[in-house]
Amino acid sequence: MQALRSQLIPQWSSDVRLEGKTAIVTGANVGIGKETAKDLAGRGARVILACRDMARGEQAVRDIMREVKGAKVVVRQLDLADTKSICLFAENIYNNEKTLHFLINNAGVAMCPFATTVDGYEMQFGVNHLGHFFLTFLLLDLLKHSAPSRVINLSSLAHTMGKIQFDNLSGDRAYHPVRAYAQSKLANVLFTSELAKRTEALGVMAYSVDPGMVNTEIMRHLGRPLVAITKTMGFLLKTPAEGAYTSIYCAVTPESQLLTGGYYKDCSGAESSRAGQDDGTALKLWAVSCHMLGIRWR
């Protein structure tokens, strides 16, 4: 069983140090985000845990400080389902941080029943795509100031099933939780590729990541049959620490060995779906996202 698992789940390690670097990890109170934050802190980076639930975020800070000697970690409140919260978070960062080298857009909701964000966007598209799109927009000046810097967007293999439903981004017609999730994960890939084109000359690189099948809380909205399957086949799922490998890989690997705008899985370059490589859709999604958020991002 262990031999099969080791073949399916490659191990990876790196001794790169990150003293003097600052990172933000969204959704860092649990799962992949918490493990990513812990690893970066262990390399000497200052890490800001951007969490909706402050009590759980504070517990994550305590956990990391207990496990990583001398860890420089703090928690700040961020609700990606509320643009006001995103603005307040960004304001706090500009008031308290001089640099930002890594923005790891890790938080997400998956396959939840239909709901809307505070601003009225369909929840999965609103949190997984629009929330991180807006956060990146607000923090871009600090990322440029700190260049070379990186934006790492967590997508999923589910993006291969996705299609951007431009005529129904509100999701109020024939909502399907899996379809909405796949759309939001495709949006992550398209956002990354378009962002990379616009920021490479500014010293800000962008990468999208498929963490693989990971046993985390994001599975909580799965139906009973799928929950039963994941419990039975749980040994084939990655642990949260293993799920964090590719995010960390994209943070610490020398820039010359990575392709900005690229899609990564299992600590290696990979090919996204054909829809994920559609430059026309990426450009349209960029324009539509700006319009929905009421921002101008050239």
mmCIF file of C-alpha atoms in Angstrom:
data_model
loop_
_atom_site.group_PDB
_atom_site.id
_atom_site.type_symbol
_atom_site.label_atom_id
_atom_site.label_comp_id
_atom_site.label_asym_id
_atom_site.label_seq_id
_atom_site.Cartn_x
_atom_site.Cartn_y
_atom_site.Cartn_z
ATOM 1 C CA MET A 1 0.000 0.000 0.000
ATOM 2 C CA GLN A 2 2.785 2.429 0.963
ATOM 3 C CA ALA A 3 4.744 1.528 -2.181
ATOM 4 C CA LEU A 4 1.702 2.342 -4.349
ATOM 5 C CA ARG A 5 1.214 5.622 -2.513
ATOM 6 C CA SER A 6 4.849 6.646 -2.950
ATOM 7 C CA GLN A 7 4.568 6.050 -6.706
ATOM 8 C CA LEU A 8 1.404 8.138 -6.996
ATOM 9 C CA ILE A 9 2.469 10.962 -4.673
ATOM 10 C CA PRO A 10 5.975 12.247 -5.464
ATOM 11 C CA GLN A 11 7.968 13.671 -2.569
ATOM 12 C CA TRP A 12 9.851 16.951 -2.878
ATOM 13 C CA SER A 13 12.161 19.032 -0.734
ATOM 14 C CA SER A 14 14.266 22.172 -0.975
ATOM 15 C CA ASP A 15 16.635 23.933 1.411
ATOM 16 C CA VAL A 16 16.108 27.433 -0.045
ATOM 17 C CA ARG A 17 16.009 30.091 2.676
ATOM 18 C CA LEU A 18 13.687 33.122 2.612
ATOM 19 C CA GLU A 19 15.046 35.460 5.277
ATOM 20 C CA GLY A 20 14.030 39.048 4.576
ATOM 21 C CA LYS A 21 11.055 37.982 2.461
ATOM 22 C CA THR A 22 7.373 38.618 3.232
ATOM 23 C CA ALA A 23 4.521 36.373 2.149
ATOM 24 C CA ILE A 24 0.735 36.505 2.345
ATOM 25 C CA VAL A 25 -1.154 33.213 2.288
ATOM 26 C CA THR A 26 -4.939 33.418 2.055
ATOM 27 C CA GLY A 27 -6.976 30.746 3.817
ATOM 28 C CA ALA A 28 -3.946 29.882 5.947
ATOM 29 C CA ASN A 29 -5.752 28.782 9.095
ATOM 30 C CA VAL A 30 -6.159 25.197 7.885
ATOM 31 C CA GLY A 31 -5.155 22.636 5.268
ATOM 32 C CA ILE A 32 -2.834 23.470 2.374
ATOM 33 C CA GLY A 33 -2.700 27.148 3.324
ATOM 34 C CA LYS A 34 -1.588 26.446 6.888
ATOM 35 C CA GLU A 35 1.072 23.998 5.702
ATOM 36 C CA THR A 36 2.294 26.504 3.099
ATOM 37 C CA ALA A 37 2.545 29.223 5.747
ATOM 38 C CA LYS A 38 4.382 26.879 8.122
ATOM 39 C CA ASP A 39 6.907 25.874 5.467
ATOM 40 C CA LEU A 40 7.620 29.472 4.431
ATOM 41 C CA ALA A 41 8.006 30.481 8.081
ATOM 42 C CA GLY A 42 10.440 27.591 8.543
ATOM 43 C CA ARG A 43 12.548 29.079 5.739
ATOM 44 C CA GLY A 44 12.767 32.391 7.598
ATOM 45 C CA ALA A 45 10.067 34.385 5.788
ATOM 46 C CA ARG A 46 7.657 36.706 7.557
ATOM 47 C CA VAL A 47 4.233 35.212 6.843
ATOM 48 C CA ILE A 48 0.852 36.917 7.067
ATOM 49 C CA LEU A 49 -2.031 34.483 7.472
ATOM 50 C CA ALA A 50 -5.043 36.065 5.755
ATOM 51 C CA CYS A 51 -8.073 34.410 7.366
ATOM 52 C CA ARG A 52 -11.807 34.968 7.511
ATOM 53 C CA ASP A 53 -12.141 33.351 10.948
ATOM 54 C CA MET A 54 -9.784 35.216 13.287
ATOM 55 C CA ALA A 55 -10.117 32.710 16.138
ATOM 56 C CA ARG A 56 -8.982 29.867 13.879
ATOM 57 C CA GLY A 57 -6.314 32.081 12.368
ATOM 58 C CA GLU A 58 -4.931 32.907 15.809
ATOM 59 C CA GLN A 59 -4.892 29.197 16.651
ATOM 60 C CA ALA A 60 -2.967 28.510 13.431
ATOM 61 C CA VAL A 61 -0.404 31.153 14.424
ATOM 62 C CA ARG A 62 0.024 29.482 17.818
ATOM 63 C CA ASP A 63 0.398 26.083 16.162
ATOM 64 C CA ILE A 64 3.037 27.324 13.719
ATOM 65 C CA MET A 65 4.983 29.180 16.406
ATOM 66 C CA ARG A 66 5.000 26.028 18.519
ATOM 67 C CA GLU A 67 6.253 23.888 15.634
ATOM 68 C CA VAL A 68 8.676 26.350 14.007
ATOM 69 C CA LYS A 69 11.269 27.889 16.289
ATOM 70 C CA GLY A 70 11.464 31.668 15.816
ATOM 71 C CA ALA A 71 8.600 31.761 13.298
ATOM 72 C CA LYS A 72 7.570 35.252 12.216
ATOM 73 C CA VAL A 73 3.842 34.808 11.613
ATOM 74 C CA VAL A 74 0.842 37.065 12.153
ATOM 75 C CA VAL A 75 -2.845 36.780 11.302
ATOM 76 C CA ARG A 76 -4.938 39.455 9.586
ATOM 77 C CA GLN A 77 -8.650 39.305 8.852
ATOM 78 C CA LEU A 78 -9.715 38.813 5.253
ATOM 79 C CA ASP A 79 -13.143 37.781 3.993
ATOM 80 C CA LEU A 80 -12.861 37.193 0.253
ATOM 81 C CA ALA A 81 -16.664 37.183 -0.006
ATOM 82 C CA ASP A 82 -16.741 40.883 0.929
ATOM 83 C CA THR A 83 -14.956 43.550 -1.146
ATOM 84 C CA LYS A 84 -15.027 45.945 1.834
ATOM 85 C CA SER A 85 -13.082 43.391 3.880
ATOM 86 C CA ILE A 86 -10.589 42.981 1.016
ATOM 87 C CA CYS A 87 -10.067 46.768 0.912
ATOM 88 C CA LEU A 88 -9.550 46.937 4.693
ATOM 89 C CA PHE A 89 -7.075 44.051 4.538
ATOM 90 C CA ALA A 90 -5.070 45.733 1.762
ATOM 91 C CA GLU A 91 -5.081 49.029 3.686
ATOM 92 C CA ASN A 92 -3.722 47.215 6.740
ATOM 93 C CA ILE A 93 -0.939 45.654 4.655
ATOM 94 C CA TYR A 94 0.135 49.000 3.186
ATOM 95 C CA ASN A 95 0.104 50.567 6.662
ATOM 96 C CA ASN A 96 2.196 47.838 8.267
ATOM 97 C CA GLU A 97 4.374 46.183 5.616
ATOM 98 C CA LYS A 98 7.247 47.657 3.637
ATOM 99 C CA THR A 99 7.539 44.740 1.205
ATOM 100 C CA LEU A 100 5.571 41.832 -0.245
ATOM 101 C CA HIS A 101 7.415 39.126 -2.175
ATOM 102 C CA PHE A 102 4.842 36.328 -2.330
ATOM 103 C CA LEU A 103 1.063 36.561 -2.644
ATOM 104 C CA ILE A 104 -0.302 33.025 -2.427
ATOM 105 C CA ASN A 105 -3.979 33.046 -3.330
ATOM 106 C CA ASN A 106 -4.828 29.758 -1.651
ATOM 107 C CA ALA A 107 -8.272 30.218 -0.044
ATOM 108 C CA GLY A 108 -11.322 28.754 -1.694
ATOM 109 C CA VAL A 109 -14.771 27.283 -1.383
ATOM 110 C CA ALA A 110 -15.717 24.111 -3.224
ATOM 111 C CA MET A 111 -18.947 22.659 -4.548
ATOM 112 C CA CYS A 112 -21.139 24.468 -2.049
ATOM 113 C CA PRO A 113 -24.905 24.979 -2.385
ATOM 114 C CA PHE A 114 -25.937 28.154 -4.186
ATOM 115 C CA ALA A 115 -25.110 31.276 -2.186
ATOM 116 C CA THR A 116 -23.955 34.795 -2.909
ATOM 117 C CA THR A 117 -21.176 36.970 -1.541
ATOM 118 C CA VAL A 118 -21.846 40.197 0.365
ATOM 119 C CA ASP A 119 -21.641 42.014 -2.977
ATOM 120 C CA GLY A 120 -24.066 39.633 -4.698
ATOM 121 C CA TYR A 121 -21.665 37.472 -6.722
ATOM 122 C CA GLU A 122 -22.149 33.716 -6.956
ATOM 123 C CA MET A 123 -20.094 32.406 -4.021
ATOM 124 C CA GLN A 124 -17.569 30.158 -5.781
ATOM 125 C CA PHE A 125 -16.829 32.580 -8.614
ATOM 126 C CA GLY A 126 -16.907 35.477 -6.151
ATOM 127 C CA VAL A 127 -14.462 34.007 -3.615
ATOM 128 C CA ASN A 128 -12.237 31.784 -5.733
ATOM 129 C CA HIS A 129 -11.805 34.206 -8.627
ATOM 130 C CA LEU A 130 -13.125 37.729 -8.053
ATOM 131 C CA GLY A 131 -11.947 37.982 -4.440
ATOM 132 C CA HIS A 132 -8.378 37.033 -5.337
ATOM 133 C CA PHE A 133 -8.466 39.103 -8.537
ATOM 134 C CA PHE A 134 -9.413 42.176 -6.480
ATOM 135 C CA LEU A 135 -6.881 41.409 -3.738
ATOM 136 C CA THR A 136 -4.088 41.089 -6.308
ATOM 137 C CA PHE A 137 -5.161 44.348 -7.940
ATOM 138 C CA LEU A 138 -4.986 46.177 -4.611
ATOM 139 C CA LEU A 139 -1.607 44.723 -3.617
ATOM 140 C CA LEU A 140 0.085 45.024 -7.005
ATOM 141 C CA ASP A 141 1.899 48.280 -6.197
ATOM 142 C CA LEU A 142 3.560 46.670 -3.190
ATOM 143 C CA LEU A 143 4.442 43.574 -5.244
ATOM 144 C CA LYS A 144 5.996 45.834 -7.909
ATOM 145 C CA HIS A 145 7.869 47.814 -5.261
ATOM 146 C CA SER A 146 9.254 44.540 -3.841
ATOM 147 C CA ALA A 147 10.164 42.954 -7.203
ATOM 148 C CA PRO A 148 11.195 40.336 -7.992
ATOM 149 C CA SER A 149 7.943 39.018 -6.530
ATOM 150 C CA ARG A 150 5.453 36.276 -7.274
ATOM 151 C CA VAL A 151 1.695 35.662 -7.327
ATOM 152 C CA ILE A 152 0.702 32.010 -6.926
ATOM 153 C CA ASN A 153 -2.920 31.098 -7.642
ATOM 154 C CA LEU A 154 -4.286 27.734 -6.520
ATOM 155 C CA SER A 155 -6.408 26.125 -9.178
ATOM 156 C CA SER A 156 -7.399 22.459 -9.493
ATOM 157 C CA LEU A 157 -7.621 19.585 -11.940
ATOM 158 C CA ALA A 158 -11.335 20.481 -11.909
ATOM 159 C CA HIS A 159 -10.502 23.414 -14.207
ATOM 160 C CA THR A 160 -10.401 20.893 -17.072
ATOM 161 C CA MET A 161 -14.178 20.498 -16.727
ATOM 162 C CA GLY A 162 -14.733 24.247 -16.591
ATOM 163 C CA LYS A 163 -16.260 26.736 -18.982
ATOM 164 C CA ILE A 164 -16.677 30.451 -18.322
ATOM 165 C CA GLN A 165 -20.419 31.059 -18.540
ATOM 166 C CA PHE A 166 -20.265 34.736 -19.449
ATOM 167 C CA ASP A 167 -24.046 34.854 -19.879
ATOM 168 C CA ASN A 168 -24.665 33.427 -16.388
ATOM 169 C CA LEU A 169 -21.834 34.460 -14.057
ATOM 170 C CA SER A 170 -24.470 35.206 -11.431
ATOM 171 C CA GLY A 171 -25.154 31.463 -11.380
ATOM 172 C CA ASP A 172 -28.855 31.982 -10.785
ATOM 173 C CA ARG A 173 -29.899 29.904 -13.796
ATOM 174 C CA ALA A 174 -29.528 26.124 -13.471
ATOM 175 C CA TYR A 175 -26.861 26.339 -10.750
ATOM 176 C CA HIS A 176 -24.740 23.243 -10.355
ATOM 177 C CA PRO A 177 -22.108 23.229 -7.574
ATOM 178 C CA VAL A 178 -19.526 21.158 -9.460
ATOM 179 C CA ARG A 179 -19.918 23.174 -12.646
ATOM 180 C CA ALA A 180 -19.602 26.431 -10.687
ATOM 181 C CA TYR A 181 -16.470 25.158 -8.939
ATOM 182 C CA ALA A 182 -14.867 24.054 -12.217
ATOM 183 C CA GLN A 183 -15.638 27.466 -13.730
ATOM 184 C CA SER A 184 -13.952 29.255 -10.817
ATOM 185 C CA LYS A 185 -10.853 27.041 -11.086
ATOM 186 C CA LEU A 186 -10.622 27.675 -14.842
ATOM 187 C CA ALA A 187 -10.883 31.387 -14.037
ATOM 188 C CA ASN A 188 -7.822 31.018 -11.771
ATOM 189 C CA VAL A 189 -5.782 29.592 -14.665
ATOM 190 C CA LEU A 190 -6.955 32.265 -17.123
ATOM 191 C CA PHE A 191 -6.324 35.071 -14.617
ATOM 192 C CA THR A 192 -2.792 33.795 -14.026
ATOM 193 C CA SER A 193 -1.888 33.706 -17.708
ATOM 194 C CA GLU A 194 -3.239 37.203 -18.383
ATOM 195 C CA LEU A 195 -1.694 38.635 -15.201
ATOM 196 C CA ALA A 196 1.713 37.238 -16.189
ATOM 197 C CA LYS A 197 1.630 39.049 -19.539
ATOM 198 C CA ARG A 198 0.871 42.363 -17.831
ATOM 199 C CA THR A 199 3.346 42.133 -14.947
ATOM 200 C CA GLU A 200 6.419 40.241 -16.202
ATOM 201 C CA ALA A 201 8.128 43.474 -17.279
ATOM 202 C CA LEU A 202 7.418 44.866 -13.794
ATOM 203 C CA GLY A 203 9.230 41.985 -12.096
ATOM 204 C CA VAL A 204 6.059 40.268 -10.857
ATOM 205 C CA MET A 205 5.747 36.638 -11.964
ATOM 206 C CA ALA A 206 2.542 34.580 -11.775
ATOM 207 C CA TYR A 207 1.956 30.842 -11.565
ATOM 208 C CA SER A 208 -1.140 28.650 -11.247
ATOM 209 C CA VAL A 209 -0.990 25.466 -9.214
ATOM 210 C CA ASP A 210 -2.901 22.191 -9.115
ATOM 211 C CA PRO A 211 -2.240 20.821 -5.613
ATOM 212 C CA GLY A 212 -3.709 17.422 -6.500
ATOM 213 C CA MET A 213 -6.314 15.452 -4.571
ATOM 214 C CA VAL A 214 -5.802 16.550 -0.986
ATOM 215 C CA ASN A 215 -7.616 15.463 2.151
ATOM 216 C CA THR A 216 -8.713 18.857 3.477
ATOM 217 C CA GLU A 217 -11.811 20.655 4.769
ATOM 218 C CA ILE A 218 -12.595 21.869 1.253
ATOM 219 C CA MET A 219 -14.181 18.425 0.743
ATOM 220 C CA ARG A 220 -16.912 19.241 3.280
ATOM 221 C CA HIS A 221 -19.637 19.883 0.693
ATOM 222 C CA LEU A 222 -19.171 16.558 -1.123
ATOM 223 C CA GLY A 223 -22.241 14.331 -1.216
ATOM 224 C CA ARG A 224 -22.375 11.170 0.920
ATOM 225 C CA PRO A 225 -21.300 8.723 -1.836
ATOM 226 C CA LEU A 226 -18.186 10.795 -2.609
ATOM 227 C CA VAL A 227 -17.394 11.213 1.089
ATOM 228 C CA ALA A 228 -17.558 7.420 1.477
ATOM 229 C CA ILE A 229 -15.209 6.964 -1.492
ATOM 230 C CA THR A 230 -12.687 9.488 -0.144
ATOM 231 C CA LYS A 231 -12.707 7.743 3.235
ATOM 232 C CA THR A 232 -12.152 4.344 1.639
ATOM 233 C CA MET A 233 -9.421 5.608 -0.692
ATOM 234 C CA GLY A 234 -8.062 8.129 1.776
ATOM 235 C CA PHE A 235 -4.570 6.641 1.690
ATOM 236 C CA LEU A 236 -4.319 7.762 -1.953
ATOM 237 C CA LEU A 237 -5.145 11.371 -1.095
ATOM 238 C CA LYS A 238 -2.321 13.773 -0.378
ATOM 239 C CA THR A 239 -1.879 15.122 3.109
ATOM 240 C CA PRO A 240 -2.197 18.921 3.405
ATOM 241 C CA ALA A 241 1.618 19.124 3.697
ATOM 242 C CA GLU A 242 2.007 17.148 0.440
ATOM 243 C CA GLY A 243 -0.684 19.314 -1.150
ATOM 244 C CA ALA A 244 1.401 22.399 -0.324
ATOM 245 C CA TYR A 245 4.515 21.141 -2.144
ATOM 246 C CA THR A 246 3.754 22.692 -5.533
ATOM 247 C CA SER A 247 2.807 26.091 -4.075
ATOM 248 C CA ILE A 248 6.111 26.116 -2.196
ATOM 249 C CA TYR A 249 7.946 24.866 -5.301
ATOM 250 C CA CYS A 250 6.626 27.869 -7.242
ATOM 251 C CA ALA A 251 7.746 30.188 -4.437
ATOM 252 C CA VAL A 252 11.325 28.953 -3.985
ATOM 253 C CA THR A 253 12.417 27.618 -7.390
ATOM 254 C CA PRO A 254 14.725 30.024 -9.263
ATOM 255 C CA GLU A 255 12.789 32.207 -11.669
ATOM 256 C CA SER A 256 14.900 31.006 -14.598
ATOM 257 C CA GLN A 257 13.542 27.479 -14.085
ATOM 258 C CA LEU A 258 9.879 28.546 -14.132
ATOM 259 C CA LEU A 259 7.609 29.955 -16.827
ATOM 260 C CA THR A 260 5.569 32.940 -15.730
ATOM 261 C CA GLY A 261 1.900 32.365 -16.501
ATOM 262 C CA GLY A 262 2.549 28.630 -16.354
ATOM 263 C CA TYR A 263 0.517 25.841 -14.795
ATOM 264 C CA TYR A 264 2.230 23.554 -12.282
ATOM 265 C CA LYS A 265 1.415 20.245 -10.613
ATOM 266 C CA ASP A 266 3.521 17.741 -8.656
ATOM 267 C CA CYS A 267 6.375 20.267 -8.501
ATOM 268 C CA SER A 268 6.745 20.403 -12.267
ATOM 269 C CA GLY A 269 5.422 22.293 -15.246
ATOM 270 C CA ALA A 270 2.227 20.820 -16.694
ATOM 271 C CA GLU A 271 -0.279 21.626 -19.411
ATOM 272 C CA SER A 272 -3.606 23.159 -18.518
ATOM 273 C CA SER A 273 -6.747 22.379 -20.488
ATOM 274 C CA ARG A 274 -7.314 23.854 -23.935
ATOM 275 C CA ALA A 275 -9.826 26.276 -22.375
ATOM 276 C CA GLY A 276 -7.124 27.304 -19.887
ATOM 277 C CA GLN A 277 -4.880 28.329 -22.792
ATOM 278 C CA ASP A 278 -7.495 30.444 -24.582
ATOM 279 C CA ASP A 279 -6.020 33.941 -24.653
ATOM 280 C CA GLY A 280 -9.255 35.459 -25.957
ATOM 281 C CA THR A 281 -11.286 34.070 -23.067
ATOM 282 C CA ALA A 282 -8.590 35.195 -20.602
ATOM 283 C CA LEU A 283 -8.742 38.755 -21.943
ATOM 284 C CA LYS A 284 -12.548 38.811 -21.884
ATOM 285 C CA LEU A 285 -12.617 37.425 -18.330
ATOM 286 C CA TRP A 286 -10.162 40.143 -17.273
ATOM 287 C CA ALA A 287 -12.393 42.879 -18.728
ATOM 288 C CA VAL A 288 -15.580 41.388 -17.277
ATOM 289 C CA SER A 289 -13.968 40.982 -13.835
ATOM 290 C CA CYS A 290 -12.862 44.613 -13.837
ATOM 291 C CA HIS A 291 -16.362 45.694 -14.822
ATOM 292 C CA MET A 292 -18.018 43.593 -12.109
ATOM 293 C CA LEU A 293 -15.668 45.020 -9.456
ATOM 294 C CA GLY A 294 -15.848 48.578 -10.795
ATOM 295 C CA ILE A 295 -12.075 48.889 -11.218
ATOM 296 C CA ARG A 296 -9.725 49.945 -14.030
ATOM 297 C CA TRP A 297 -6.714 47.685 -14.351
ATOM 298 C CA ARG A 298 -4.666 48.323 -17.472
#
